[in-house]
CSV table of C-alpha atoms and ligand atoms in Angstrom, one decimal:
chain,number,residue,atom,x,y,z
S,1,UNK,CA,-13.1,38.5,-2.3
S,2,UNK,CA,-13.1,34.7,-2.4
S,3,UNK,CA,-10.4,32.3,-3.5
S,4,UNK,CA,-10.5,28.8,-4.8
S,5,UNK,CA,-7.1,27.3,-4.4
S,6,UNK,CA,-6.2,23.9,-5.8
S,7,UNK,CA,-2.7,22.8,-4.9
S,8,UNK,CA,-0.7,19.6,-5.6
S,9,UNK,CA,-3.9,17.8,-6.4
S,10,UNK,CA,-3.3,14.1,-7.4
S,11,UNK,CA,-6.3,12.0,-7.9
S,12,UNK,CA,-7.7,9.2,-10.0
S,13,UNK,CA,-9.5,5.9,-9.9
S,14,UNK,CA,-8.4,2.9,-7.9
S,15,UNK,CA,-6.1,1.5,-10.6
S,16,UNK,CA,-4.7,4.7,-12.0
S,17,UNK,CA,-3.7,8.2,-11.2
S,18,UNK,CA,-5.4,10.6,-13.7
S,19,UNK,CA,-4.5,14.0,-12.2
S,20,UNK,CA,-0.8,14.2,-11.5
S,21,UNK,CA,-0.4,17.3,-9.5
S,22,UNK,CA,-2.7,20.3,-10.3
S,23,UNK,CA,-2.0,23.8,-9.0
S,24,UNK,CA,-4.6,26.4,-9.9
S,25,UNK,CA,-5.9,29.5,-8.0
S,26,UNK,CA,-9.1,31.3,-9.1
S,27,UNK,CA,-10.2,34.5,-7.4
S,28,UNK,CA,-13.8,35.8,-7.5
S,29,UNK,CA,-14.7,37.6,-10.6
S,30,UNK,CA,-12.0,35.8,-12.6
S,31,UNK,CA,-12.5,33.4,-15.5
S,32,UNK,CA,-9.9,30.6,-16.0
S,33,UNK,CA,-10.2,28.4,-19.0
S,34,UNK,CA,-8.9,24.8,-18.8
S,35,UNK,CA,-8.4,23.4,-22.3
S,36,UNK,CA,-7.0,20.1,-23.3
S,37,UNK,CA,-7.4,17.1,-25.6
S,38,UNK,CA,-9.8,14.3,-25.0
S,39,UNK,CA,-8.9,12.1,-22.0
S,40,UNK,CA,-6.5,14.6,-20.5
S,41,UNK,CA,-8.3,14.7,-17.2
S,42,UNK,CA,-10.5,17.8,-17.5
S,43,UNK,CA,-13.8,16.1,-16.3
S,44,UNK,CA,-11.9,14.2,-13.6
S,45,UNK,CA,-10.8,17.6,-12.2
S,46,UNK,CA,-14.4,18.7,-12.2
S,47,UNK,CA,-15.6,15.5,-10.6
S,48,UNK,CA,-12.9,15.5,-7.9
S,49,UNK,CA,-13.6,19.1,-7.0
S,50,UNK,CA,-17.3,18.4,-6.6
S,51,UNK,CA,-16.8,15.0,-4.9
S,52,UNK,CA,-18.2,12.6,-7.3
S,53,UNK,CA,-18.1,9.0,-5.9
S,54,UNK,CA,-15.6,6.6,-7.5
S,55,UNK,CA,-12.6,8.9,-7.6
S,56,UNK,CA,-9.9,8.9,-5.0
S,57,UNK,CA,-7.7,11.8,-3.9
S,58,UNK,CA,-4.1,10.8,-3.3
S,59,UNK,CA,-2.5,14.1,-2.4
S,60,UNK,CA,-3.1,17.9,-2.4
S,61,UNK,CA,-5.9,20.2,-1.4
S,62,UNK,CA,-8.8,22.3,-2.8
S,63,UNK,CA,-9.7,25.1,-0.5
S,64,UNK,CA,-12.4,27.7,-0.8
S,65,UNK,CA,-11.5,30.6,1.3
S,66,UNK,CA,-9.3,28.4,3.4
S,67,UNK,CA,-11.9,25.7,3.9
S,68,UNK,CA,-10.8,22.3,2.7
S,69,UNK,CA,-13.4,20.9,0.3
S,70,UNK,CA,-11.8,17.5,-0.5
S,71,UNK,CA,-13.4,14.9,1.8
S,72,UNK,CA,-16.6,16.8,2.3
S,73,UNK,CA,-19.8,15.4,0.9
S,74,UNK,CA,-20.9,17.0,-2.3
S,75,UNK,CA,-23.8,18.9,-0.7
S,76,UNK,CA,-21.4,20.6,1.8
S,77,UNK,CA,-19.2,21.7,-1.1
S,78,UNK,CA,-22.3,23.2,-2.7
S,79,UNK,CA,-23.1,25.0,0.6
S,80,UNK,CA,-19.5,26.3,0.7
S,81,UNK,CA,-20.3,28.0,-2.6
S,82,UNK,CA,-19.0,25.6,-5.3
S,83,UNK,CA,-21.2,24.7,-8.3
S,84,UNK,CA,-20.7,22.2,-11.1
S,85,UNK,CA,-22.3,22.5,-14.5
S,86,UNK,CA,-22.0,18.9,-15.7
S,87,UNK,CA,-20.7,17.8,-19.1
S,88,UNK,CA,-23.6,15.2,-19.1
S,89,UNK,CA,-26.4,16.6,-17.0
S,90,UNK,CA,-28.4,13.9,-15.2
S,91,UNK,CA,-32.0,13.2,-16.1
S,92,UNK,CA,-34.3,13.2,-13.1
S,93,UNK,CA,-37.7,11.7,-13.9
S,94,UNK,CA,-40.5,13.0,-11.7
S,95,UNK,CA,-38.7,16.1,-10.5
S,96,UNK,CA,-39.0,19.5,-12.2
S,97,UNK,CA,-36.2,22.1,-12.1
S,98,UNK,CA,-38.5,24.3,-9.9
S,99,UNK,CA,-38.9,21.4,-7.4
S,100,UNK,CA,-35.2,20.7,-7.3
S,101,UNK,CA,-34.2,24.4,-6.8
S,102,UNK,CA,-37.0,24.9,-4.2
S,103,UNK,CA,-35.5,22.1,-2.1
S,104,UNK,CA,-32.0,23.5,-2.6
S,105,UNK,CA,-33.1,26.9,-1.3
S,106,UNK,CA,-34.8,25.3,1.7
S,107,UNK,CA,-31.7,23.2,2.4
S,108,UNK,CA,-29.6,26.4,2.4
S,109,UNK,CA,-31.9,27.9,5.0
S,110,UNK,CA,-34.1,30.0,2.6
S,111,UNK,CA,-37.8,30.1,2.6
S,112,UNK,CA,-40.2,28.4,0.3
S,113,UNK,CA,-41.9,30.1,-2.6
S,114,UNK,CA,-39.0,32.3,-3.7
S,115,UNK,CA,-37.7,30.2,-6.6
S,116,UNK,CA,-40.6,30.4,-9.1
S,117,UNK,CA,-40.1,34.2,-9.7
S,118,UNK,CA,-36.3,34.0,-9.8
S,119,UNK,CA,-36.6,31.2,-12.3
S,120,UNK,CA,-38.9,33.2,-14.6
S,121,UNK,CA,-36.5,36.1,-14.5
S,122,UNK,CA,-33.5,33.9,-15.3
S,123,UNK,CA,-35.3,32.0,-18.0
S,124,UNK,CA,-36.3,35.3,-19.6
S,125,UNK,CA,-32.7,36.5,-19.4
S,126,UNK,CA,-31.2,33.7,-21.4
S,127,UNK,CA,-34.2,33.0,-23.6
S,128,UNK,CA,-35.0,29.6,-22.1
S,129,UNK,CA,-38.5,28.2,-23.0
S,130,UNK,CA,-40.8,28.5,-20.0
S,131,UNK,CA,-42.4,25.2,-20.8
S,132,UNK,CA,-39.2,23.5,-19.9
S,133,UNK,CA,-39.3,24.7,-16.3
S,134,UNK,CA,-42.1,22.5,-15.3
S,135,UNK,CA,-41.0,19.4,-17.2
S,136,UNK,CA,-39.0,16.6,-15.4
S,137,UNK,CA,-35.4,17.8,-15.0
S,138,UNK,CA,-33.5,17.2,-18.2
S,139,UNK,CA,-35.7,14.3,-19.3
S,140,UNK,CA,-36.0,14.3,-23.1
S,141,UNK,CA,-34.2,17.7,-23.2
S,142,UNK,CA,-31.9,18.3,-26.2
S,143,UNK,CA,-28.2,18.6,-25.5
S,144,UNK,CA,-28.4,22.3,-25.8
S,145,UNK,CA,-31.5,22.6,-23.5
S,146,UNK,CA,-29.6,20.7,-20.8
S,147,UNK,CA,-26.8,23.2,-21.0
S,148,UNK,CA,-29.3,26.1,-20.8
S,149,UNK,CA,-30.7,24.3,-17.8
S,150,UNK,CA,-27.3,24.2,-16.0
S,151,UNK,CA,-26.9,27.9,-16.7
S,152,UNK,CA,-30.3,28.6,-15.3
S,153,UNK,CA,-29.4,26.8,-12.1
S,154,UNK,CA,-26.2,28.8,-11.9
S,155,UNK,CA,-28.1,32.0,-12.3
S,156,UNK,CA,-30.6,31.1,-9.6
S,157,UNK,CA,-28.2,29.6,-7.1
S,158,UNK,CA,-25.5,32.3,-7.3
S,159,UNK,CA,-22.6,30.2,-6.2
S,160,UNK,CA,-19.2,31.8,-5.5
S,161,UNK,CA,-17.3,29.5,-7.9
S,162,UNK,CA,-18.6,27.6,-10.9
S,163,UNK,CA,-16.8,24.7,-12.7
S,164,UNK,CA,-18.3,24.5,-16.2
S,165,UNK,CA,-17.5,21.2,-17.8
S,166,UNK,CA,-18.0,21.8,-21.5
S,167,UNK,CA,-21.0,24.0,-21.1
S,168,UNK,CA,-20.5,24.9,-24.8
S,169,UNK,CA,-21.1,21.4,-26.1
S,170,UNK,CA,-24.5,21.0,-27.8
S,171,UNK,CA,-25.2,24.7,-28.0
S,172,UNK,CA,-25.8,26.5,-31.3
S,173,UNK,CA,-24.2,29.9,-31.9
S,174,UNK,CA,-27.0,32.0,-30.5
S,175,UNK,CA,-27.4,29.7,-27.5
S,176,UNK,CA,-23.7,29.8,-26.9
S,177,UNK,CA,-23.7,33.6,-26.9
S,178,UNK,CA,-26.7,33.7,-24.5
S,179,UNK,CA,-25.1,31.3,-22.1
S,180,UNK,CA,-21.7,32.9,-22.2
S,181,UNK,CA,-23.2,36.4,-21.7
S,182,UNK,CA,-25.1,35.2,-18.6
S,183,UNK,CA,-22.0,33.7,-17.1
S,184,UNK,CA,-19.9,36.7,-18.0
S,185,UNK,CA,-22.5,38.9,-16.3
S,186,UNK,CA,-22.4,36.8,-13.1
S,187,UNK,CA,-18.6,37.5,-12.9
S,188,UNK,CA,-19.3,41.2,-12.7
S,189,UNK,CA,-22.7,41.3,-11.0
S,190,UNK,CA,-22.1,38.7,-8.3
S,191,UNK,CA,-18.3,38.3,-8.5
S,192,UNK,CA,-18.6,34.7,-9.7
S,193,UNK,CA,-15.2,32.9,-10.2
S,194,UNK,CA,-15.2,30.5,-13.1
S,195,UNK,CA,-13.2,27.5,-14.1
S,196,UNK,CA,-14.4,26.9,-17.7
S,197,UNK,CA,-13.4,23.5,-19.1
S,198,UNK,CA,-13.6,23.4,-22.9
S,199,UNK,CA,-12.1,21.8,-26.0
S,200,UNK,CA,-12.8,24.8,-28.2
S,201,UNK,CA,-11.8,28.5,-28.1
S,202,UNK,CA,-15.2,29.5,-29.6
S,203,UNK,CA,-16.8,30.0,-26.2
S,204,UNK,CA,-13.8,32.1,-25.0
S,205,UNK,CA,-14.6,34.8,-27.6
S,206,UNK,CA,-17.7,35.5,-25.5
S,207,UNK,CA,-16.7,34.3,-22.0
S,208,UNK,CA,-13.4,36.2,-22.0
S,209,UNK,CA,-10.9,34.3,-19.8
S,210,UNK,CA,-8.3,36.1,-17.7
S,211,UNK,CA,-6.1,33.0,-17.8
S,212,UNK,CA,-5.9,30.0,-20.1
S,213,UNK,CA,-4.4,26.7,-18.9
S,214,UNK,CA,-3.6,23.7,-21.0
S,215,UNK,CA,-4.2,20.3,-19.3
S,216,UNK,CA,-2.4,17.4,-20.9
S,217,UNK,CA,-2.0,13.9,-19.5
S,218,UNK,CA,-3.1,15.0,-16.0
S,219,UNK,CA,-0.8,18.1,-15.7
S,220,UNK,CA,-1.2,21.7,-16.5
S,221,UNK,CA,1.6,22.1,-19.0
S,222,UNK,CA,1.2,25.8,-19.9
S,223,UNK,CA,-0.7,28.8,-18.7
S,224,UNK,CA,-1.1,32.1,-20.4
S,225,UNK,CA,-3.5,34.9,-21.4
S,226,UNK,CA,-6.4,34.7,-23.9
S,227,UNK,CA,-3.9,34.6,-26.8
S,228,UNK,CA,-3.0,31.0,-25.8
S,229,UNK,CA,-6.5,29.9,-26.7
S,230,UNK,CA,-6.2,31.5,-30.1
S,231,UNK,CA,-2.8,29.8,-30.6
S,232,UNK,CA,-4.3,26.4,-29.8
S,233,UNK,CA,-7.1,27.0,-32.3
S,234,UNK,CA,-4.4,27.3,-35.0
S,235,UNK,CA,-1.9,24.7,-33.8
S,236,UNK,CA,-3.9,22.1,-31.8
S,237,UNK,CA,-2.6,20.5,-28.7
S,238,UNK,CA,0.4,18.7,-30.3
S,239,UNK,CA,2.9,21.2,-29.1
S,240,UNK,CA,1.9,20.5,-25.5
S,241,UNK,CA,2.8,16.9,-25.2
S,242,UNK,CA,-0.5,15.6,-26.5
S,243,UNK,CA,0.8,13.9,-29.5
S,244,UNK,CA,-0.8,10.6,-28.7
S,245,UNK,CA,-4.2,10.0,-30.1
S,246,UNK,CA,-6.9,10.4,-27.5
S,247,UNK,CA,-7.5,7.1,-25.6
S,248,UNK,CA,-10.3,5.0,-26.7
S,249,UNK,CA,-11.4,5.1,-23.1
S,250,UNK,CA,-12.1,8.8,-23.0
S,251,UNK,CA,-15.3,9.4,-21.0
S,252,UNK,CA,-15.4,5.8,-19.9
S,253,UNK,CA,-18.3,5.1,-17.6
S,254,UNK,CA,-17.3,5.0,-14.0
S,255,UNK,CA,-16.5,1.7,-12.3
S,256,UNK,CA,-18.7,2.3,-9.3
S,257,UNK,CA,-22.4,2.5,-9.0
S,258,UNK,CA,-22.8,6.3,-9.3
S,259,UNK,CA,-25.9,8.4,-9.0
S,260,UNK,CA,-24.4,11.1,-11.3
S,261,UNK,CA,-23.6,8.7,-14.1
S,262,UNK,CA,-24.9,9.4,-17.6
S,263,UNK,CA,-27.3,6.6,-18.3
S,264,UNK,CA,-26.5,6.8,-22.0
S,265,UNK,CA,-22.8,6.5,-21.5
N,301,LIG,P1,-11.4,14.7,-20.4
N,301,LIG,O1,-12.6,15.3,-19.7
N,301,LIG,O2,-10.2,15.6,-20.4
N,301,LIG,O3,-11.8,14.2,-21.8
N,301,LIG,P2,-11.6,12.6,-18.3
N,301,LIG,O4,-11.2,13.3,-17.1
N,301,LIG,O5,-13.0,12.3,-18.6
N,301,LIG,O6,-10.9,13.4,-19.6
N,301,LIG,O7,-10.8,11.3,-18.4
N,301,LIG,C1,-9.4,11.2,-18.3
N,301,LIG,C2,-9.0,9.7,-18.4
N,301,LIG,O8,-9.4,9.0,-17.3
N,301,LIG,C3,-9.6,9.0,-19.6
N,301,LIG,O9,-8.7,8.1,-20.1
N,301,LIG,C4,-10.8,8.3,-18.9
N,301,LIG,O10,-11.2,7.1,-19.6
N,301,LIG,C5,-10.3,8.0,-17.6
N,301,LIG,N1,-11.4,8.0,-16.6
N,301,LIG,C6,-11.9,9.1,-16.0
N,301,LIG,N2,-12.9,8.7,-15.1
N,301,LIG,C7,-12.8,7.4,-15.0
N,301,LIG,C8,-13.6,6.4,-14.3
N,301,LIG,N3,-14.5,6.8,-13.4
N,301,LIG,N4,-13.3,5.1,-14.5
N,301,LIG,C9,-12.4,4.7,-15.4
N,301,LIG,N5,-11.6,5.6,-16.1
N,301,LIG,C10,-11.9,6.9,-16.0
N,302,LIG,MG1,-14.6,15.7,-20.2
């Protein structure tokens, strides 16, 4: 069994602390949902875990089976078994999904020529159009197709832990079901541990969480079982210290030149 253990994590951008002490432990096979209003720090948590440039860690740790991830380059975190499905997947002109995954396999010490078949199987499994496999990665994909694409990568790469940053956004009901089922299957088939960031409890009907956390203003203010997500659906986040309107800066583009930046942001 593997464990992703985040403790006392304080991080932000140069001018401001955004995460003010996060403690969270996810074991393999578990699904933890992180819910919270706009601007509460959900994506920052995802970025800091994966090592996106432009964020600074002020205190705390994030360990995967005891190995400290913070401070490692992103590719080494990926090698350690961490995967991020981005809220805004990057468009990569000139590189197909198959090319990208082939190189990933080789970088991990695998052989060439294994990816094509795996991709076909995964695409079939979630009902992803085959034509999209050979097109440049995410270029001119719809919002939903990008999220399918992230799910496909997750299926092929089989990480130990996946951080899903609003994988539900842009998906219609059928697509949401297909994506959730694939992720849910990974938790039982390959013991994937999941940190599912979402605004809405809808995805949690399919991707049943073991634990639900509410992130508000950079802190986890309450944790509970699946019933907490249902309660939030009814009451909103007001009860959890999120009375202020979401900041107008939510999802502000990063200050630094950043290869992962959403070009449309
Ligand atoms: P969420 O994903 O919960 O909506 P974020 O983590 O994206 O929230 O953002 C939390 C707060 O931090 C917001 O006010 C946002 O504008 C700010 N923020 C996040 N990343 C950056 C950045 N790179 N540069 C400037 N501000 C940022
Ligand atoms: Mg976000």
